Amino acid sequence: MGKVKKKGTSGQAKNFITRTQAVRKLQISLPDFRRLCIYKGIYPREPRNKKKASKTSTPSATFYYTKDIQYLLHEPILNKFRDHKALAKKIARSLGRGEVGDAARLEKNGKPRITLDHIIRARYPTFVDALRDLDDALSLLFLFASLPSTSTVPPKTIALCQRLTLEFQHVLIVKHALRKSFISIKGIYYQATIEGQDILWLVPHKFVQRVTDDVDYRIMGTFVEFYTTLLGFVNYRLYTSQGLVYPPRFNVKSDEQGGELGAFTLQDNRFGDSTAIEGSTDQSNPPAQDDRTPLDDAAVQKIVGDIAQIPQPNEDQRRGDPMPEEGVSDGLATFEVHGEGADILEQPSMSDTDTASLFTPYSFFLSRETPRQPLEFLLRAFGCKRIGWDEVLGHGAFTNDMTDRSITHQIVDRPMILQPSVSGGDDGQIMPDAEPAPMQGGRMPGRTYVQPQWVWDCINQGKLLRPDLYAPGATLPPHLSPRRWLRRKTNFSEAKRRKMKMLTEKRR
């Protein structure tokens, strides 16, 4: 007679564990268990049969993998949670005895500090893995950066989110990694490409956010704590790969005056000179050093290694075979369709150098009714170096003078009011010898006036569109989402493929 198996020792009952059992096994409280699961990326699982997975008569609602809970037993943060629990008991004991000073001292100096660096390294072994998980992180951090400070959302958390997001925007400007953007009722969507990974995130509009009570900010604060550590690692890697010092220099006075992007100054790590975004032409190409600078042994070895890696000429070149002619084009190869039912592949495109310098030759001025923050970020990300705005919008503008003759484009979001361009005398008559002077709401000669949507549509289409279609007061063309373009293109290709297949079957 075979050995009788004990119930709950095999199958789904062994593979799954309830939340109550997991909390008892780890010997921590339920809030700490939720916090630990968020840090480690462990989520509830749904068994095929809850009745078989549950060891009790009533099926439980929340299950976890037993291996995941066993993996949490070796987490160093568990000791920090237990130290925090012991500290809370000491503080409560001191308050019960009336020793308020000792309780304040324990709360100030004895609080254990939790670091998540080892968790980031464990969850993301490579940099590409971290980039793939950056969409939700950026959306949540940009959301918290726009929230008002309350008892549930401390001001230190808001300041940290603002600093990290602005640093990330700066490195996107330097790398020219921004690709698309779209305005929706939820906010503004941005899409960037870093290391071949497409990153899409949402930034809320600059309105006064209302903090409601039906949101558990403790859980969201745990996600924010993890995502700030993750974005700090990502920013450090991006800055150092571009040869920049991290963290960048931060001007507190400029930030208090609303400088935002202008409050940061990027410094070159390789040559020791500080370069600001406003005055630099290309952060990725630093100035060359003096040739007469003495070289050390490491530099000499690097030069020798570079020379050794130069490819040697092959046998055909040694025999003097003719080289390719200069007139031959070295463009990208295209995919040709050789059959009726063949797939229609997307043609390869050239580099994004032209798109990255889309607004380089122009100077922009932002009117006070336009959203300054997204427009400044988009214009700088696509090559514009000279952006001015009214001084009420904040610090860091190229110029605050709307009558500056170097401005080529002005972005307005209200109809233009036509007013006389010449000044009159004291009696109300027009002076014939008066010089033209721009009036409030008038037009400057030689300047192009467009609405803010022109910037987004030019970026999404990768070219400068007709400004007369986006003139102040004009009916704007539809603002299509870049994802909708891709979806329409895919649907068109599939419909065309089906139609060609039907025609081929009819011919047979």
XYZ file of C-alpha atoms in Angstrom:
508
model
C 0.000 0.000 0.000
C 1.389 3.351 -1.065
C 2.053 6.197 1.265
C -0.928 8.499 1.709
C -0.192 12.085 0.723
C -0.997 14.723 3.227
C -3.399 17.419 2.095
C -1.779 20.752 1.191
C 1.756 19.409 0.526
C 1.659 19.250 -3.295
C 0.041 20.867 -6.293
C -1.448 24.341 -6.160
C -1.675 24.284 -2.383
C 2.122 24.099 -2.272
C 2.816 26.573 -5.089
C 0.609 29.345 -3.669
C 0.457 31.060 -0.299
C -2.144 33.457 1.051
C -1.341 36.996 2.068
C -2.055 36.315 5.741
C 0.312 33.360 5.736
C 2.983 35.427 3.985
C 2.748 38.234 6.551
C 3.048 35.723 9.405
C 5.997 34.013 7.765
C 7.886 37.287 7.253
C 6.890 38.565 10.723
C 6.121 42.091 9.554
C 3.007 44.241 9.450
C 0.671 44.426 6.458
C 1.791 47.980 5.390
C 5.433 46.886 5.521
C 4.569 43.785 3.489
C 2.942 45.936 0.801
C 5.934 48.241 0.803
C 8.372 45.355 0.464
C 6.398 43.815 -2.411
C 6.446 47.126 -4.278
C 10.207 47.426 -3.819
C 10.895 43.878 -5.001
C 8.328 43.844 -7.807
C 6.252 40.973 -6.379
C 2.546 41.049 -7.207
C -0.467 38.858 -6.320
C -1.112 35.830 -8.504
C -4.352 34.197 -9.564
C -4.408 30.376 -9.226
C -6.476 28.268 -11.574
C -8.543 26.870 -8.731
C -8.751 29.007 -5.608
C -10.406 26.231 -3.630
C -7.490 23.852 -4.249
C -4.882 26.542 -3.621
C -6.455 27.545 -0.305
C -5.693 25.355 2.694
C -8.854 26.475 4.476
C -12.517 25.826 3.801
C -13.135 29.331 2.460
C -11.090 30.396 -0.581
C -8.915 33.432 0.078
C -8.917 36.491 -2.163
C -5.165 37.203 -2.482
C -2.466 34.661 -3.309
C 1.276 34.869 -3.886
C 3.821 32.423 -5.203
C 5.481 30.518 -2.384
C 8.876 30.921 -4.078
C 8.454 34.711 -4.116
C 7.764 34.835 -0.375
C 10.681 32.475 0.255
C 12.834 34.882 -1.762
C 11.755 37.775 0.477
C 13.050 36.034 3.585
C 16.631 36.936 2.625
C 15.952 40.632 1.950
C 18.118 43.005 4.068
C 15.292 45.555 4.252
C 13.442 43.205 6.605
C 15.988 44.017 9.311
C 15.358 47.751 8.726
C 11.622 47.218 9.175
C 12.215 45.363 12.434
C 14.589 48.080 13.664
C 11.930 50.669 12.859
C 9.355 48.663 14.824
C 11.701 48.461 17.818
C 12.332 52.207 17.594
C 8.582 52.889 17.610
C 8.269 50.858 20.825
C 11.093 52.841 22.465
C 9.484 56.152 21.492
C 6.097 55.020 22.825
C 7.729 53.899 26.083
C 9.499 57.270 26.469
C 6.289 59.181 25.843
C 4.491 57.009 28.400
C 7.082 57.929 30.992
C 6.840 61.613 30.139
C 10.370 61.782 28.685
C 9.548 63.981 25.723
C 13.157 65.005 25.125
C 14.355 61.407 24.883
C 11.500 60.573 22.503
C 12.411 63.509 20.248
C 16.068 62.497 20.312
C 15.244 58.918 19.353
C 12.979 60.042 16.527
C 15.639 62.397 15.159
C 18.800 60.308 15.459
C 17.722 56.695 15.814
C 15.523 56.314 12.722
C 16.945 53.593 10.431
C 17.676 54.682 6.881
C 16.486 52.447 4.047
C 18.470 52.443 0.794
C 17.167 50.830 -2.399
C 20.389 50.754 -4.410
C 20.847 46.983 -4.151
C 17.219 46.419 -5.209
C 17.687 48.563 -8.325
C 20.781 46.571 -9.290
C 18.984 43.279 -8.706
C 15.797 44.147 -10.597
C 17.577 45.804 -13.526
C 20.807 43.951 -14.369
C 21.327 46.031 -17.539
C 20.642 49.623 -18.450
C 18.166 48.595 -21.158
C 16.062 46.786 -18.546
C 15.804 50.004 -16.560
C 14.792 51.965 -19.668
C 11.994 49.513 -20.419
C 10.445 50.164 -17.006
C 10.780 53.947 -17.179
C 7.349 54.826 -18.631
C 5.345 54.528 -15.415
C 8.187 56.010 -13.377
C 8.292 59.218 -15.406
C 4.511 59.605 -15.481
C 4.242 59.270 -11.697
C 7.214 61.555 -10.945
C 5.944 64.282 -13.275
C 2.554 63.998 -11.565
C 4.023 64.407 -8.072
C 6.196 67.283 -9.299
C 2.997 69.243 -10.049
C 1.138 68.465 -6.794
C 0.799 70.991 -3.955
C 2.454 70.165 -0.665
C 0.139 68.643 1.938
C 0.480 66.427 4.992
C 0.368 63.328 2.760
C 2.679 64.768 0.070
C 5.660 66.416 1.801
C 7.479 69.298 0.089
C 10.786 67.375 0.075
C 9.235 64.693 -2.126
C 7.869 67.312 -4.537
C 11.235 69.098 -4.745
C 13.035 65.800 -5.401
C 10.611 64.866 -8.201
C 10.989 68.305 -9.790
C 14.781 68.130 -9.703
C 14.993 64.621 -11.171
C 12.490 65.334 -13.951
C 14.244 68.551 -14.958
C 17.579 66.732 -15.025
C 16.035 64.093 -17.270
C 14.690 66.772 -19.608
C 18.150 68.327 -19.815
C 19.770 65.085 -20.879
C 17.065 64.578 -23.524
C 17.923 68.027 -24.871
C 21.621 67.168 -25.024
C 21.088 63.763 -26.655
C 18.342 65.016 -29.023
C 16.401 61.927 -27.952
C 12.884 63.397 -28.059
C 10.835 62.125 -31.002
C 7.109 62.861 -30.656
C 4.664 64.810 -28.515
C 0.905 65.048 -28.339
C -1.516 67.290 -26.441
C -4.524 65.564 -24.895
C -7.113 66.401 -22.278
C -5.157 64.333 -19.729
C -1.924 66.189 -20.328
C 0.975 66.199 -22.775
C 2.433 62.939 -24.030
C 6.140 62.735 -24.854
C 8.027 59.981 -26.631
C 11.803 59.639 -26.544
C 14.195 57.009 -27.877
C 17.185 56.084 -25.717
C 19.472 53.144 -26.513
C 16.892 51.926 -29.035
C 14.095 51.867 -26.423
C 10.952 53.963 -26.936
C 9.867 55.694 -23.721
C 6.391 57.219 -23.496
C 5.210 59.261 -20.506
C 2.473 61.745 -19.599
C 2.979 65.194 -18.074
C -0.108 66.873 -16.556
C -1.077 70.385 -17.547
C 0.111 73.267 -15.394
C -3.119 73.687 -13.466
C -3.788 73.774 -9.756
C -4.085 70.128 -8.738
C -6.662 69.134 -6.140
C -5.519 66.486 -3.675
C -8.455 64.219 -2.856
C -8.871 61.889 0.113
C -9.936 58.795 -1.851
C -6.327 58.042 -2.910
C -3.962 56.017 -0.734
C -0.882 58.258 -0.847
C 1.114 55.832 1.294
C 1.181 53.280 -1.529
C 1.844 55.969 -4.146
C 4.583 57.402 -1.933
C 6.227 53.968 -1.861
C 6.216 53.875 -5.662
C 7.627 57.415 -5.729
C 10.425 56.417 -3.362
C 11.372 53.503 -5.612
C 11.026 55.447 -8.872
C 13.134 58.380 -7.637
C 15.967 55.954 -6.912
C 15.543 54.376 -10.342
C 15.497 57.711 -12.185
C 18.561 58.837 -10.233
C 20.467 55.808 -11.520
C 19.230 56.408 -15.076
C 20.164 60.099 -14.993
C 23.631 59.275 -13.701
C 24.201 56.792 -16.514
C 22.922 59.179 -19.182
C 24.975 62.119 -17.919
C 28.194 60.161 -17.591
C 27.749 58.603 -21.043
C 27.591 62.146 -22.461
C 30.688 63.202 -20.524
C 28.751 65.477 -18.165
C 29.043 65.944 -14.426
C 26.154 64.536 -12.385
C 24.388 66.073 -10.584
C 24.476 69.311 -12.613
C 25.039 72.649 -10.948
C 21.804 73.999 -9.492
C 21.066 77.722 -9.029
C 18.669 78.111 -6.115
C 18.014 81.800 -6.794
C 17.077 81.142 -10.420
C 14.797 78.296 -9.367
C 13.010 80.525 -6.864
C 12.362 82.989 -9.707
C 10.807 80.266 -11.894
C 13.899 79.360 -13.922
C 13.178 75.581 -14.018
C 15.364 74.377 -16.941
C 17.429 77.560 -16.764
C 18.305 76.877 -13.118
C 20.636 74.016 -14.127
C 24.104 74.416 -15.608
C 25.696 71.410 -17.280
C 29.416 70.844 -16.746
C 31.732 68.870 -18.991
C 33.457 66.116 -17.045
C 36.250 65.526 -19.545
C 37.611 69.051 -19.842
C 36.477 70.705 -16.631
C 34.666 73.667 -18.211
C 31.070 74.475 -17.364
C 28.673 74.914 -20.240
C 25.108 76.148 -19.999
C 22.321 74.978 -22.286
C 21.542 78.543 -23.283
C 24.929 79.439 -24.676
C 26.200 76.142 -26.058
C 25.874 75.023 -29.625
C 26.338 71.311 -29.028
C 26.864 69.715 -25.653
C 27.914 66.413 -27.146
C 30.937 67.941 -28.971
C 33.145 69.655 -26.385
C 36.042 71.877 -27.447
C 39.327 70.144 -28.179
C 42.284 70.381 -25.860
C 45.543 72.086 -26.641
C 47.868 69.843 -28.644
C 50.857 70.989 -26.603
C 49.438 69.554 -23.356
C 51.777 66.834 -22.038
C 50.347 63.333 -22.144
C 50.617 60.772 -19.381
C 51.256 57.046 -19.816
C 47.553 56.148 -19.879
C 46.869 58.644 -22.668
C 49.822 57.334 -24.704
C 48.607 53.748 -24.335
C 45.111 54.804 -25.451
C 46.504 56.464 -28.590
C 48.575 53.378 -29.391
C 45.502 51.183 -28.949
C 43.446 53.392 -31.279
C 46.141 53.211 -33.943
C 46.287 49.429 -33.648
C 42.540 49.224 -34.310
C 42.768 51.027 -37.660
C 41.734 48.519 -40.393
C 44.516 47.508 -42.748
C 44.011 47.551 -46.550
C 43.018 44.262 -48.113
C 44.702 42.500 -51.014
C 42.563 44.199 -53.671
C 43.525 47.630 -52.417
C 47.208 46.659 -52.287
C 47.071 45.549 -55.946
C 45.733 48.949 -56.893
C 42.158 48.049 -57.768
C 40.021 51.105 -58.470
C 38.075 52.562 -55.569
C 34.334 53.332 -55.842
C 33.487 56.489 -57.716
C 32.607 59.636 -55.784
C 29.306 60.014 -57.571
C 27.916 56.737 -56.275
C 25.253 57.283 -53.622
C 25.776 55.678 -50.215
C 22.152 56.083 -49.165
C 20.152 53.524 -47.244
C 18.825 50.490 -49.048
C 15.089 50.313 -49.616
C 12.768 47.312 -49.386
C 11.164 46.467 -52.712
C 7.924 44.512 -53.112
C 8.398 41.618 -55.581
C 5.076 39.832 -55.165
C 1.406 40.667 -55.019
C 0.891 39.172 -51.566
C 4.217 40.290 -50.119
C 4.418 42.312 -46.930
C 4.726 46.074 -47.282
C 7.642 46.968 -45.065
C 8.360 50.393 -43.679
C 11.223 52.058 -45.546
C 14.338 52.874 -43.487
C 14.884 56.537 -42.737
C 18.052 58.556 -42.400
C 19.431 59.788 -39.103
C 17.560 62.286 -36.970
C 20.195 65.005 -37.389
C 17.946 67.187 -39.537
C 14.999 66.763 -37.185
C 17.152 67.536 -34.133
C 18.099 70.905 -35.664
C 14.580 71.734 -36.804
C 14.391 75.086 -34.949
C 18.115 75.880 -34.778
C 18.199 78.917 -37.119
C 15.243 80.661 -35.463
C 14.590 82.753 -32.367
C 11.272 82.400 -30.569
C 9.311 84.594 -28.207
C 6.569 83.094 -26.038
C 3.623 85.300 -25.199
C 2.415 85.314 -21.637
C -0.744 83.319 -22.402
C 1.166 80.355 -23.855
C 2.389 77.341 -21.816
C 6.040 78.196 -21.330
C 7.332 74.936 -19.786
C 6.390 72.452 -22.557
C 7.203 74.902 -25.338
C 10.641 75.663 -23.916
C 11.404 71.959 -23.544
C 10.260 71.096 -27.075
C 12.057 74.008 -28.736
C 15.316 73.283 -26.929
C 15.058 69.550 -27.641
C 14.869 70.300 -31.364
C 17.760 72.719 -31.619
C 16.490 76.169 -30.647
C 18.993 78.117 -28.546
C 17.299 81.536 -28.317
C 13.928 81.544 -26.549
C 12.469 84.655 -24.970
C 9.346 85.275 -22.959
C 7.710 87.857 -20.769
C 9.365 88.279 -17.398
C 6.131 87.298 -15.621
C 6.644 83.738 -16.903
C 9.848 83.283 -14.942
C 13.610 83.596 -15.066
C 16.037 82.248 -17.679
C 14.783 83.799 -20.925
C 17.039 84.777 -23.811
C 15.305 88.155 -23.794
C 12.286 89.705 -22.105
C 11.901 92.397 -24.749
C 9.095 91.553 -27.154
C 10.355 94.213 -29.598
C 13.741 92.517 -30.070
C 14.591 92.568 -33.776
C 16.405 89.209 -33.638
C 13.158 87.328 -32.902
C 11.913 85.476 -35.973
C 8.840 83.661 -34.556
C 6.374 84.621 -31.861
C 3.972 82.074 -30.385
C 0.613 83.545 -29.388
C -2.608 81.898 -28.262
C -5.152 84.675 -28.790
C -6.360 86.686 -31.786
C -4.213 89.646 -32.763
C -5.713 93.108 -32.164
C -4.856 95.425 -35.010
C -3.754 98.820 -33.755
C -1.978 101.726 -35.454
C 1.756 101.225 -35.702
C 2.628 104.927 -35.417
C 2.289 107.216 -32.406
C 0.107 110.281 -32.374
C 0.576 113.840 -31.084
C -0.899 115.458 -28.047
C -4.014 116.508 -29.953
C -4.712 113.007 -31.213
C -3.361 113.587 -34.740
C -0.862 111.183 -36.324
C 2.646 112.610 -36.512
C 4.101 112.074 -39.984
C 7.718 111.977 -38.765
C 7.124 109.478 -35.956
C 9.048 106.176 -36.072
C 7.073 102.927 -36.204
C 6.585 101.460 -32.744
C 4.903 98.138 -31.986
C 1.806 98.430 -29.827
C 0.422 95.935 -27.319
C -1.275 93.233 -29.351
C 0.135 94.557 -32.633
C 2.491 92.938 -35.096
C 6.203 93.382 -35.572
C 7.352 93.630 -39.191
C 9.344 90.653 -40.432
C 8.135 88.312 -37.693
C 6.089 85.114 -38.052
C 3.154 84.693 -35.664
C 1.896 81.151 -35.011
C -0.191 79.304 -32.470
C 1.364 76.731 -30.094
C 0.025 73.759 -32.059
C 2.419 74.647 -34.888
C 5.372 73.534 -32.757
C 3.808 70.135 -31.973
C 2.742 69.447 -35.555
C 6.161 70.406 -36.933
C 7.854 68.020 -34.504
C 5.486 65.122 -35.212
C 5.844 65.485 -38.977
C 9.578 66.190 -38.863
C 9.434 69.332 -40.975
C 8.429 72.985 -40.843
C 4.790 73.413 -41.798
C 3.104 76.408 -43.374
C 2.762 79.110 -40.715
C -0.291 80.679 -42.358
C -2.344 77.602 -41.401
C -1.534 78.316 -37.739
C -1.925 82.088 -37.771
C -3.489 83.737 -34.703
C -7.275 83.440 -34.849
C -7.213 80.857 -37.672
C -9.035 77.524 -37.499
C -6.344 74.994 -36.729
C -5.980 71.678 -38.578
C -6.702 68.477 -36.619
C -4.060 67.605 -34.045
C -3.551 63.892 -34.708
C -1.803 61.587 -32.308
C 1.443 60.032 -33.568
C 0.178 56.635 -32.405
C -2.935 57.085 -34.490
C -0.731 57.711 -37.537
C 1.073 54.418 -36.935
C -2.231 52.605 -36.348
C -3.752 54.031 -39.518
C -0.648 53.084 -41.459
C -0.724 49.528 -40.116
C -4.450 49.149 -40.792
C -3.946 50.457 -44.318
C -1.191 47.940 -44.969
C -3.287 45.055 -43.619
C -6.341 46.102 -45.654
C -4.224 46.424 -48.795
C -2.692 42.997 -48.161
C -6.137 41.410 -47.745
C -7.395 43.055 -50.918
C -4.397 41.823 -52.918
C -4.904 38.321 -51.548
C -8.575 38.326 -52.613
C -7.651 39.513 -56.112
C -5.054 36.747 -56.408
C -7.579 34.075 -55.399
C -10.096 35.401 -57.947
C -7.502 35.218 -60.745
C -6.833 31.579 -59.879
